[in-house]
Amino acid sequence: MNVTRERAAAVLAGNWLGASTVPSRALYPHQWSWDSAFIALGLRHLSPGRARRELRTLFTAQWADGRVPHIVFDPQTPPEAYFPGPSFWHAGRTSGLVQPPVHARAVLAVHRTEPDREFLAALYPKLVAWHDYLRTGRDAGGRGLVAIVHPWESGMDNSPAWDEPLTRVPPATGFVRRDLAHGDAGDRPSDDDYGRYVRLAAEYRDSGYRDFGRFAVEDPGFNALLADAELALAEIAEELDLPSAGHREAAARVQKAMQETLWDSAAGFFFARDVHTGSLVREYTCAGLLPLVLPDLAVAPALLATATGPRFRLGRVHGVPSYDLTAPGFDTGRYWRGPSWFNVGWLIRQGLLHHGEFALAERLGDDLVEIAARTDFAEYADPLTGAGHGTRTFSWTAALTVDLLS
Ligand code: 2M8
């Protein structure tokens, strides 16, 4: 076995709780929704049974309305290990927010690695309910797109695209951050941002997890991943000899809405829309590149030109920068405001393969593996130097490395 793959497998074994994997023992000691999907993509090569278990465990925490919660709390972990913990959310053993819907893709991949019809049949209706919740419960703008109600829902917590919508949210005070005990303050969101996250989450909780509050944003990353997830669901339906046309139509509707309302042809980019003002937030973040995961994307050449241009310099920097390299606020180390993340790099590599950019895809994949190995599976990396940032032995970095090496 390859040494890096062996070390990655050991990281995943170390972060395994018995029925799911924590992203990081210290910083994130519970199960996170989109992390588990990326983790399953790697686990399927090491132990398909564990990959299935990871996803099944997540979906046992699905809510009656179909939402898949962004955190499933581990009852054995002391409550003070993570803030906001279970007592904050008043939602049993979960949070009430969601994360990007990458699960159908993971379920399909796990099945393809080791076919298991019973697993697929058990997960299919849960995935349908999950996507239905997003489509029907989250269309705040009436444009056929999902609106996220909290930055944590994007998975890209302190993305500069949220700065403007967050100006409506006064920071909460009087709480204790736990993340700074495990992470360098310069690598994490600022105190003001954290205060805004806490206030927004508390307001959403107090509405019974129903209302669109001060923050409602149509995120191109989230919506592109939903369209891709519907395509995966269509393939799952076909494997199960069920009708699939409805899923392909749903994918096409989301993609059309994104194309018509979030794409700026002059900029060659997909921007987020602030539902409250109706305006696009003209920040170039890696979320705007994620529509590349869609195989049938008419604007792919223009989007690829932006990806390889001065703002992201794909192929000439390490990974995929999370923010515009030319922006004054670009920061090489601070969380989602510049550093390259492995899940985004993995997704963009898939997109490059769809759009015939094989050499660039290979270079990106090799680079991701090299940085992961050199940084002991860092959470994120400086795009200019490849230096590791955030926590180490981070699960999705290890899992996606296994996938790239398999
Ligand atoms: C980060 O988000 C959590 C809140 O959900 C946090 O900062 O505490 C993000 O990077 C998110 O994308 C990721 O799923 C989570 C766990 O790895 O950490």
GROMACS .gro file of C-alpha atoms and ligand atoms in nm:
model
  424
    1MET     CA    1   0.000   0.000   0.000
    2ASN     CA    2   0.111   0.355  -0.075
    3VAL     CA    3   0.251   0.528   0.240
    4THR     CA    4   0.025   0.832   0.208
    5ARG     CA    5  -0.283   0.617   0.158
    6GLU     CA    6  -0.183   0.412   0.462
    7ARG     CA    7  -0.143   0.724   0.677
    8ALA     CA    8  -0.477   0.860   0.548
    9ALA     CA    9  -0.645   0.532   0.640
   10ALA     CA   10  -0.494   0.557   0.989
   11VAL     CA   11  -0.629   0.912   1.027
   12LEU     CA   12  -0.978   0.792   0.936
   13ALA     CA   13  -0.947   0.499   1.177
   14GLY     CA   14  -0.841   0.742   1.451
   15ASN     CA   15  -1.143   0.966   1.388
   16TRP     CA   16  -1.396   0.677   1.372
   17LEU     CA   17  -1.645   0.675   1.663
   18GLY     CA   18  -1.793   0.333   1.591
   19ALA     CA   19  -2.085   0.439   1.372
   20SER     CA   20  -1.960   0.767   1.220
   21THR     CA   21  -1.644   0.973   1.183
   22VAL     CA   22  -1.564   1.307   1.348
   23PRO     CA   23  -1.406   1.568   1.118
   24SER     CA   24  -1.143   1.626   1.389
   25ARG     CA   25  -1.114   1.480   1.740
   26ALA     CA   26  -1.041   1.821   1.898
   27LEU     CA   27  -1.202   2.094   1.688
   28TYR     CA   28  -1.515   1.916   1.557
   29PRO     CA   29  -1.587   1.620   1.789
   30HIS     CA   30  -1.930   1.521   1.645
   31GLN     CA   31  -2.070   1.412   1.307
   32TRP     CA   32  -2.106   1.682   1.040
   33SER     CA   33  -2.336   1.640   0.743
   34TRP     CA   34  -2.133   1.719   0.432
   35ASP     CA   35  -1.813   1.597   0.598
   36SER     CA   36  -1.971   1.251   0.627
   37ALA     CA   37  -2.046   1.243   0.256
   38PHE     CA   38  -1.684   1.328   0.167
   39ILE     CA   39  -1.559   1.083   0.430
   40ALA     CA   40  -1.774   0.805   0.279
   41LEU     CA   41  -1.618   0.875  -0.063
   42GLY     CA   42  -1.283   0.773   0.087
   43LEU     CA   43  -1.402   0.503   0.325
   44ARG     CA   44  -1.566   0.312   0.038
   45HIS     CA   45  -1.216   0.212  -0.081
   46LEU     CA   46  -1.104   0.101   0.265
   47SER     CA   47  -1.423  -0.053   0.402
   48PRO     CA   48  -1.747  -0.018   0.204
   49GLY     CA   49  -1.934  -0.137   0.512
   50ARG     CA   50  -1.800   0.154   0.716
   51ALA     CA   51  -1.886   0.396   0.435
   52ARG     CA   52  -2.245   0.269   0.433
   53ARG     CA   53  -2.257   0.291   0.813
   54GLU     CA   54  -2.135   0.652   0.805
   55LEU     CA   55  -2.417   0.757   0.572
   56ARG     CA   56  -2.684   0.547   0.742
   57THR     CA   57  -2.592   0.700   1.079
   58LEU     CA   58  -2.629   1.050   0.941
   59PHE     CA   59  -2.968   0.973   0.791
   60THR     CA   60  -3.103   0.824   1.114
   61ALA     CA   61  -3.087   1.182   1.244
   62GLN     CA   62  -3.296   1.317   0.952
   63TRP     CA   63  -3.588   1.533   1.066
   64ALA     CA   64  -3.954   1.454   0.992
   65ASP     CA   65  -3.962   1.751   0.750
   66GLY     CA   66  -3.681   1.591   0.547
   67ARG     CA   67  -3.391   1.812   0.654
   68VAL     CA   68  -3.058   1.647   0.726
   69PRO     CA   69  -2.911   1.833   1.023
   70HIS     CA   70  -2.568   1.984   0.987
   71ILE     CA   71  -2.440   1.835   1.315
   72VAL     CA   72  -2.536   1.508   1.486
   73PHE     CA   73  -2.402   1.528   1.840
   74ASP     CA   74  -2.216   1.236   1.991
   75PRO     CA   75  -2.374   1.159   2.331
   76GLN     CA   76  -2.038   1.036   2.471
   77THR     CA   77  -1.861   1.367   2.404
   78PRO     CA   78  -1.876   1.621   2.691
   79PRO     CA   79  -2.117   1.907   2.604
   80GLU     CA   80  -1.849   2.172   2.659
   81ALA     CA   81  -1.628   2.020   2.387
   82TYR     CA   82  -1.803   2.219   2.109
   83PHE     CA   83  -2.003   2.541   2.100
   84PRO     CA   84  -2.286   2.569   2.009
   85GLY     CA   85  -2.363   2.225   2.154
   86PRO     CA   86  -2.689   2.031   2.195
   87SER     CA   87  -2.827   2.254   2.473
   88PHE     CA   88  -2.809   2.557   2.243
   89TRP     CA   89  -3.013   2.406   1.959
   90HIS     CA   90  -3.309   2.265   2.160
   91ALA     CA   91  -3.336   2.001   1.887
   92GLY     CA   92  -3.258   1.675   2.062
   93ARG     CA   93  -2.927   1.533   1.945
   94THR     CA   94  -2.886   1.754   1.637
   95SER     CA   95  -2.851   2.113   1.518
   96GLY     CA   96  -3.134   2.265   1.311
   97LEU     CA   97  -2.930   2.398   1.019
   98VAL     CA   98  -2.833   2.208   0.704
   99GLN     CA   99  -2.525   2.181   0.483
  100PRO     CA  100  -2.474   2.133   0.106
  101PRO     CA  101  -2.651   1.822  -0.029
  102VAL     CA  102  -2.359   1.612  -0.149
  103HIS     CA  103  -2.503   1.292  -0.003
  104ALA     CA  104  -2.672   1.142  -0.309
  105ARG     CA  105  -2.341   1.156  -0.495
  106ALA     CA  106  -2.170   0.978  -0.204
  107VAL     CA  107  -2.443   0.713  -0.172
  108LEU     CA  108  -2.419   0.636  -0.544
  109ALA     CA  109  -2.038   0.618  -0.534
  110VAL     CA  110  -2.042   0.385  -0.233
  111HIS     CA  111  -2.290   0.159  -0.412
  112ARG     CA  112  -2.082   0.159  -0.731
  113THR     CA  113  -1.775   0.051  -0.535
  114GLU     CA  114  -1.956  -0.240  -0.373
  115PRO     CA  115  -2.313  -0.287  -0.500
  116ASP     CA  116  -2.566  -0.317  -0.219
  117ARG     CA  117  -2.924  -0.286  -0.336
  118GLU     CA  118  -3.065  -0.295   0.016
  119PHE     CA  119  -2.849   0.005   0.115
  120LEU     CA  120  -2.949   0.195  -0.197
  121ALA     CA  121  -3.319   0.117  -0.151
  122ALA     CA  122  -3.305   0.226   0.214
  123LEU     CA  123  -3.134   0.556   0.138
  124TYR     CA  124  -3.329   0.651  -0.175
  125PRO     CA  125  -3.654   0.771  -0.008
  126LYS     CA  126  -3.453   0.958   0.255
  127LEU     CA  127  -3.258   1.141  -0.015
  128VAL     CA  128  -3.584   1.223  -0.196
  129ALA     CA  129  -3.730   1.370   0.125
  130TRP     CA  130  -3.410   1.568   0.185
  131HIS     CA  131  -3.412   1.725  -0.160
  132ASP     CA  132  -3.788   1.791  -0.138
  133TYR     CA  133  -3.736   1.979   0.187
  134LEU     CA  134  -3.475   2.199   0.023
  135ARG     CA  135  -3.683   2.270  -0.286
  136THR     CA  136  -4.012   2.336  -0.113
  137GLY     CA  137  -3.903   2.469   0.224
  138ARG     CA  138  -3.618   2.695   0.118
  139ASP     CA  139  -3.724   2.889  -0.191
  140ALA     CA  140  -3.725   3.225  -0.013
  141GLY     CA  141  -3.678   3.426  -0.331
  142GLY     CA  142  -3.936   3.239  -0.540
  143ARG     CA  143  -3.678   3.180  -0.812
  144GLY     CA  144  -3.658   2.802  -0.782
  145LEU     CA  145  -3.333   2.820  -0.584
  146VAL     CA  146  -3.253   2.718  -0.227
  147ALA     CA  147  -3.181   3.004   0.013
  148ILE     CA  148  -2.944   2.933   0.297
  149VAL     CA  149  -3.048   3.094   0.625
  150HIS     CA  150  -2.708   3.090   0.797
  151PRO     CA  151  -2.345   3.107   0.674
  152TRP     CA  152  -2.282   2.766   0.834
  153GLU     CA  153  -2.530   2.619   0.584
  154SER     CA  154  -2.298   2.699   0.295
  155GLY     CA  155  -2.017   2.502   0.460
  156MET     CA  156  -1.802   2.809   0.384
  157ASP     CA  157  -1.866   2.986   0.712
  158ASN     CA  158  -1.683   3.319   0.684
  159SER     CA  159  -1.685   3.352   0.305
  160PRO     CA  160  -1.653   3.721   0.205
  161ALA     CA  161  -1.979   3.673   0.010
  162TRP     CA  162  -2.164   3.673   0.344
  163ASP     CA  163  -2.013   3.998   0.475
  164GLU     CA  164  -2.270   4.226   0.315
  165PRO     CA  165  -2.581   4.025   0.414
  166LEU     CA  166  -2.434   3.987   0.765
  167THR     CA  167  -2.425   4.365   0.816
  168ARG     CA  168  -2.795   4.333   0.914
  169VAL     CA  169  -2.703   4.100   1.203
  170PRO     CA  170  -2.566   4.255   1.525
  171PRO     CA  171  -2.311   4.023   1.687
  172ALA     CA  172  -2.435   3.834   1.996
  173THR     CA  173  -2.219   3.849   2.308
  174GLY     CA  174  -2.198   3.654   2.633
  175PHE     CA  175  -2.094   3.315   2.496
  176VAL     CA  176  -1.764   3.129   2.507
  177ARG     CA  177  -1.602   3.018   2.182
  178ARG     CA  178  -1.459   2.667   2.208
  179ASP     CA  179  -1.291   2.663   1.868
  180LEU     CA  180  -1.009   2.894   1.978
  181ALA     CA  181  -0.892   2.636   2.232
  182HIS     CA  182  -0.798   2.412   1.937
  183GLY     CA  183  -0.724   2.650   1.651
  184ASP     CA  184  -0.503   2.951   1.583
  185ALA     CA  185  -0.719   3.268   1.607
  186GLY     CA  186  -0.566   3.393   1.280
  187ASP     CA  187  -0.694   3.082   1.100
  188ARG     CA  188  -1.050   3.107   1.236
  189PRO     CA  189  -1.345   3.349   1.188
  190SER     CA  190  -1.327   3.678   1.380
  191ASP     CA  191  -1.514   3.730   1.710
  192ASP     CA  192  -1.760   3.966   1.539
  193ASP     CA  193  -1.841   3.706   1.275
  194TYR     CA  194  -1.883   3.438   1.540
  195GLY     CA  195  -2.119   3.668   1.732
  196ARG     CA  196  -2.328   3.712   1.418
  197TYR     CA  197  -2.341   3.334   1.362
  198VAL     CA  198  -2.462   3.280   1.717
  199ARG     CA  199  -2.733   3.549   1.696
  200LEU     CA  200  -2.862   3.420   1.363
  201ALA     CA  201  -2.870   3.059   1.482
  202ALA     CA  202  -3.055   3.161   1.802
  203GLU     CA  203  -3.313   3.360   1.604
  204TYR     CA  204  -3.371   3.070   1.365
  205ARG     CA  205  -3.403   2.830   1.660
  206ASP     CA  206  -3.655   3.063   1.827
  207SER     CA  207  -3.867   3.065   1.511
  208GLY     CA  208  -3.899   2.687   1.542
  209TYR     CA  209  -3.648   2.644   1.255
  210ARG     CA  210  -3.906   2.772   1.009
  211ASP     CA  211  -3.868   3.141   0.927
  212PHE     CA  212  -3.646   3.318   0.683
  213GLY     CA  213  -3.476   3.569   0.910
  214ARG     CA  214  -3.231   3.850   0.853
  215PHE     CA  215  -3.001   3.629   0.642
  216ALA     CA  216  -3.136   3.456   0.330
  217VAL     CA  217  -2.894   3.404   0.043
  218GLU     CA  218  -2.904   3.204  -0.281
  219ASP     CA  219  -2.561   3.045  -0.287
  220PRO     CA  220  -2.436   2.918  -0.626
  221GLY     CA  221  -2.228   2.648  -0.454
  222PHE     CA  222  -2.520   2.501  -0.257
  223ASN     CA  223  -2.753   2.514  -0.557
  224ALA     CA  224  -2.501   2.362  -0.799
  225LEU     CA  225  -2.445   2.074  -0.557
  226LEU     CA  226  -2.823   2.026  -0.529
  227ALA     CA  227  -2.855   2.007  -0.910
  228ASP     CA  228  -2.570   1.755  -0.916
  229ALA     CA  229  -2.733   1.560  -0.632
  230GLU     CA  230  -3.057   1.536  -0.833
  231LEU     CA  231  -2.857   1.391  -1.124
  232ALA     CA  232  -2.707   1.135  -0.883
  233LEU     CA  233  -3.056   1.058  -0.752
  234ALA     CA  234  -3.171   0.992  -1.108
  235GLU     CA  235  -2.892   0.735  -1.143
  236ILE     CA  236  -2.986   0.581  -0.809
  237ALA     CA  237  -3.350   0.556  -0.923
  238GLU     CA  238  -3.236   0.383  -1.243
  239GLU     CA  239  -3.030   0.131  -1.043
  240LEU     CA  240  -3.348   0.057  -0.848
  241ASP     CA  241  -3.565   0.032  -1.162
  242LEU     CA  242  -3.764   0.336  -1.054
  243PRO     CA  243  -3.865   0.637  -1.267
  244SER     CA  244  -3.583   0.889  -1.292
  245ALA     CA  245  -3.712   1.162  -1.525
  246GLY     CA  246  -3.845   1.373  -1.236
  247HIS     CA  247  -3.496   1.397  -1.085
  248ARG     CA  248  -3.340   1.501  -1.414
  249GLU     CA  249  -3.611   1.765  -1.455
  250ALA     CA  250  -3.550   1.891  -1.103
  251ALA     CA  251  -3.178   1.918  -1.176
  252ALA     CA  252  -3.247   2.106  -1.499
  253ARG     CA  253  -3.482   2.350  -1.322
  254VAL     CA  254  -3.223   2.439  -1.058
  255GLN     CA  255  -2.951   2.474  -1.320
  256LYS     CA  256  -3.170   2.697  -1.539
  257ALA     CA  257  -3.262   2.918  -1.242
  258MET     CA  258  -2.892   2.952  -1.152
  259GLN     CA  259  -2.802   3.032  -1.508
  260GLU     CA  260  -3.076   3.294  -1.543
  261THR     CA  261  -3.042   3.462  -1.207
  262LEU     CA  262  -2.690   3.409  -1.062
  263TRP     CA  263  -2.470   3.407  -1.374
  264ASP     CA  264  -2.307   3.733  -1.479
  265SER     CA  265  -2.179   3.692  -1.834
  266ALA     CA  266  -1.967   4.008  -1.826
  267ALA     CA  267  -1.788   3.878  -1.517
  268GLY     CA  268  -1.784   3.515  -1.633
  269PHE     CA  269  -1.897   3.412  -1.286
  270PHE     CA  270  -2.182   3.286  -1.068
  271PHE     CA  271  -2.247   3.522  -0.776
  272ALA     CA  272  -2.462   3.475  -0.465
  273ARG     CA  273  -2.786   3.674  -0.435
  274ASP     CA  274  -2.895   3.844  -0.114
  275VAL     CA  275  -3.268   3.765  -0.111
  276HIS     CA  276  -3.348   4.068   0.107
  277THR     CA  277  -3.201   4.326  -0.130
  278GLY     CA  278  -3.249   4.120  -0.448
  279SER     CA  279  -2.893   4.213  -0.551
  280LEU     CA  280  -2.600   3.993  -0.642
  281VAL     CA  281  -2.306   4.002  -0.402
  282ARG     CA  282  -2.014   4.061  -0.639
  283GLU     CA  283  -1.750   3.865  -0.451
  284TYR     CA  284  -1.553   3.600  -0.638
  285THR     CA  285  -1.548   3.302  -0.402
  286CYS     CA  286  -1.488   2.934  -0.475
  287ALA     CA  287  -1.866   2.874  -0.443
  288GLY     CA  288  -1.908   3.048  -0.778
  289LEU     CA  289  -1.681   2.789  -0.942
  290LEU     CA  290  -1.876   2.489  -0.811
  291PRO     CA  291  -2.130   2.487  -1.101
  292LEU     CA  292  -1.839   2.326  -1.291
  293VAL     CA  293  -1.952   1.998  -1.129
  294LEU     CA  294  -2.247   2.003  -1.370
  295PRO     CA  295  -2.158   1.812  -1.688
  296ASP     CA  296  -2.403   1.998  -1.909
  297LEU     CA  297  -2.301   2.355  -1.830
  298ALA     CA  298  -2.317   2.580  -2.135
  299VAL     CA  299  -2.108   2.853  -1.974
  300ALA     CA  300  -1.830   2.614  -1.866
  301PRO     CA  301  -1.570   2.768  -2.106
  302ALA     CA  302  -1.626   3.117  -1.963
  303LEU     CA  303  -1.623   2.989  -1.605
  304LEU     CA  304  -1.304   2.793  -1.673
  305ALA     CA  305  -1.147   3.112  -1.808
  306THR     CA  306  -1.223   3.283  -1.475
  307ALA     CA  307  -1.092   2.982  -1.283
  308THR     CA  308  -0.761   2.986  -1.468
  309GLY     CA  309  -0.741   3.369  -1.479
  310PRO     CA  310  -0.580   3.600  -1.220
  311ARG     CA  311  -0.852   3.562  -0.956
  312PHE     CA  312  -0.803   3.186  -0.894
  313ARG     CA  313  -0.497   3.094  -1.106
  314LEU     CA  314  -0.605   2.731  -1.120
  315GLY     CA  315  -0.306   2.511  -1.205
  316ARG     CA  316  -0.056   2.779  -1.101
  317VAL     CA  317  -0.132   2.791  -0.726
  318HIS     CA  318  -0.195   2.516  -0.473
  319GLY     CA  319  -0.549   2.381  -0.483
  320VAL     CA  320  -0.843   2.611  -0.549
  321PRO     CA  321  -0.827   2.937  -0.351
  322SER     CA  322  -1.149   2.998  -0.157
  323TYR     CA  323  -1.141   3.368  -0.244
  324ASP     CA  324  -1.028   3.601  -0.520
  325LEU     CA  325  -0.646   3.626  -0.511
  326THR     CA  326  -0.668   3.986  -0.638
  327ALA     CA  327  -0.919   4.109  -0.375
  328PRO     CA  328  -0.786   4.342  -0.101
  329GLY     CA  329  -0.943   4.113   0.162
  330PHE     CA  330  -0.777   3.794   0.034
  331ASP     CA  331  -0.614   3.621   0.332
  332THR     CA  332  -0.381   3.323   0.286
  333GLY     CA  333  -0.469   3.163   0.621
  334ARG     CA  334  -0.809   3.270   0.748
  335TYR     CA  335  -1.057   2.988   0.699
  336TRP     CA  336  -1.284   3.047   0.397
  337ARG     CA  337  -1.133   3.386   0.303
  338GLY     CA  338  -0.849   3.263   0.084
  339PRO     CA  339  -0.704   2.923   0.177
  340SER     CA  340  -0.755   2.619  -0.045
  341TRP     CA  341  -0.983   2.347   0.091
  342PHE     CA  342  -0.953   1.983  -0.014
  343ASN     CA  343  -1.324   1.915  -0.066
  344VAL     CA  344  -1.353   2.211  -0.302
  345GLY     CA  345  -1.039   2.100  -0.486
  346TRP     CA  346  -1.182   1.749  -0.519
  347LEU     CA  347  -1.514   1.882  -0.654
  348ILE     CA  348  -1.345   2.116  -0.902
  349ARG     CA  349  -1.126   1.829  -1.020
  350GLN     CA  350  -1.445   1.634  -1.097
  351GLY     CA  351  -1.570   1.938  -1.288
  352LEU     CA  352  -1.247   1.961  -1.488
  353LEU     CA  353  -1.289   1.596  -1.586
  354HIS     CA  354  -1.647   1.662  -1.700
  355HIS     CA  355  -1.534   1.949  -1.918
  356GLY     CA  356  -1.241   1.772  -2.083
  357GLU     CA  357  -0.965   1.951  -1.888
  358PHE     CA  358  -0.776   1.628  -1.819
  359ALA     CA  359  -0.425   1.767  -1.776
  360LEU     CA  360  -0.543   2.038  -1.536
  361ALA     CA  361  -0.747   1.780  -1.342
  362GLU     CA  362  -0.443   1.556  -1.308
  363ARG     CA  363  -0.222   1.842  -1.191
  364LEU     CA  364  -0.482   1.950  -0.935
  365GLY     CA  365  -0.529   1.594  -0.806
  366ASP     CA  366  -0.153   1.538  -0.771
  367ASP     CA  367  -0.113   1.870  -0.594
  368LEU     CA  368  -0.394   1.795  -0.347
  369VAL     CA  369  -0.235   1.461  -0.256
  370GLU     CA  370   0.107   1.618  -0.218
  371ILE     CA  371  -0.017   1.895   0.015
  372ALA     CA  372  -0.229   1.651   0.215
  373ALA     CA  373   0.071   1.422   0.271
  374ARG     CA  374   0.311   1.706   0.353
  375THR     CA  375   0.077   1.876   0.604
  376ASP     CA  376  -0.045   1.558   0.777
  377PHE     CA  377  -0.392   1.612   0.630
  378ALA     CA  378  -0.441   1.979   0.711
  379GLU     CA  379  -0.790   2.125   0.713
  380TYR     CA  380  -0.687   2.388   0.454
  381ALA     CA  381  -0.372   2.528   0.294
  382ASP     CA  382  -0.214   2.851   0.179
  383PRO     CA  383  -0.270   2.859  -0.198
  384LEU     CA  384   0.055   3.046  -0.256
  385THR     CA  385   0.294   2.829  -0.056
  386GLY     CA  386   0.099   2.510   0.013
  387ALA     CA  387   0.164   2.552   0.387
  388GLY     CA  388  -0.096   2.380   0.607
  389HIS     CA  389  -0.349   2.575   0.815
  390GLY     CA  390  -0.629   2.487   1.055
  391THR     CA  391  -0.641   2.156   1.233
  392ARG     CA  392  -0.442   1.848   1.122
  393THR     CA  393  -0.549   1.486   1.068
  394PHE     CA  394  -0.870   1.631   0.926
  395SER     CA  395  -1.106   1.359   0.805
  396TRP     CA  396  -1.223   1.481   0.464
  397THR     CA  397  -0.867   1.569   0.366
  398ALA     CA  398  -0.765   1.211   0.448
  399ALA     CA  399  -1.072   1.055   0.286
  400LEU     CA  400  -1.044   1.247  -0.040
  401THR     CA  401  -0.673   1.164  -0.052
  402VAL     CA  402  -0.763   0.795  -0.031
  403ASP     CA  403  -1.012   0.848  -0.313
  404LEU     CA  404  -0.756   1.026  -0.530
  405LEU     CA  405  -0.505   0.747  -0.472
  406SER     CA  406  -0.754   0.466  -0.540
  4072M8     C1  407  -1.669   2.428   0.965
  4072M8     O1  408  -1.792   2.471   1.021
  4072M8     C2  409  -1.824   2.453   1.160
  4072M8     C3  410  -1.970   2.494   1.178
  4072M8     O2  411  -2.053   2.409   1.105
  4072M8     C4  412  -1.739   2.533   1.255
  4072M8     O3  413  -1.664   2.622   1.212
  4072M8     O4  414  -1.745   2.507   1.375
  4072M8     C5  415  -1.680   2.440   0.811
  4072M8     O5  416  -1.554   2.433   0.750
  4072M8     C6  417  -1.774   2.335   0.755
  4072M8     O6  418  -1.773   2.335   0.615
  4072M8     C7  419  -1.740   2.195   0.807
  4072M8     O7  420  -1.841   2.107   0.767
  4072M8     C8  421  -1.726   2.193   0.960
  4072M8     C9  422  -1.673   2.059   1.011
  4072M8     O8  423  -1.559   2.020   0.940
  4072M8     O9  424  -1.636   2.296   1.004
   0.00000   0.00000   0.00000
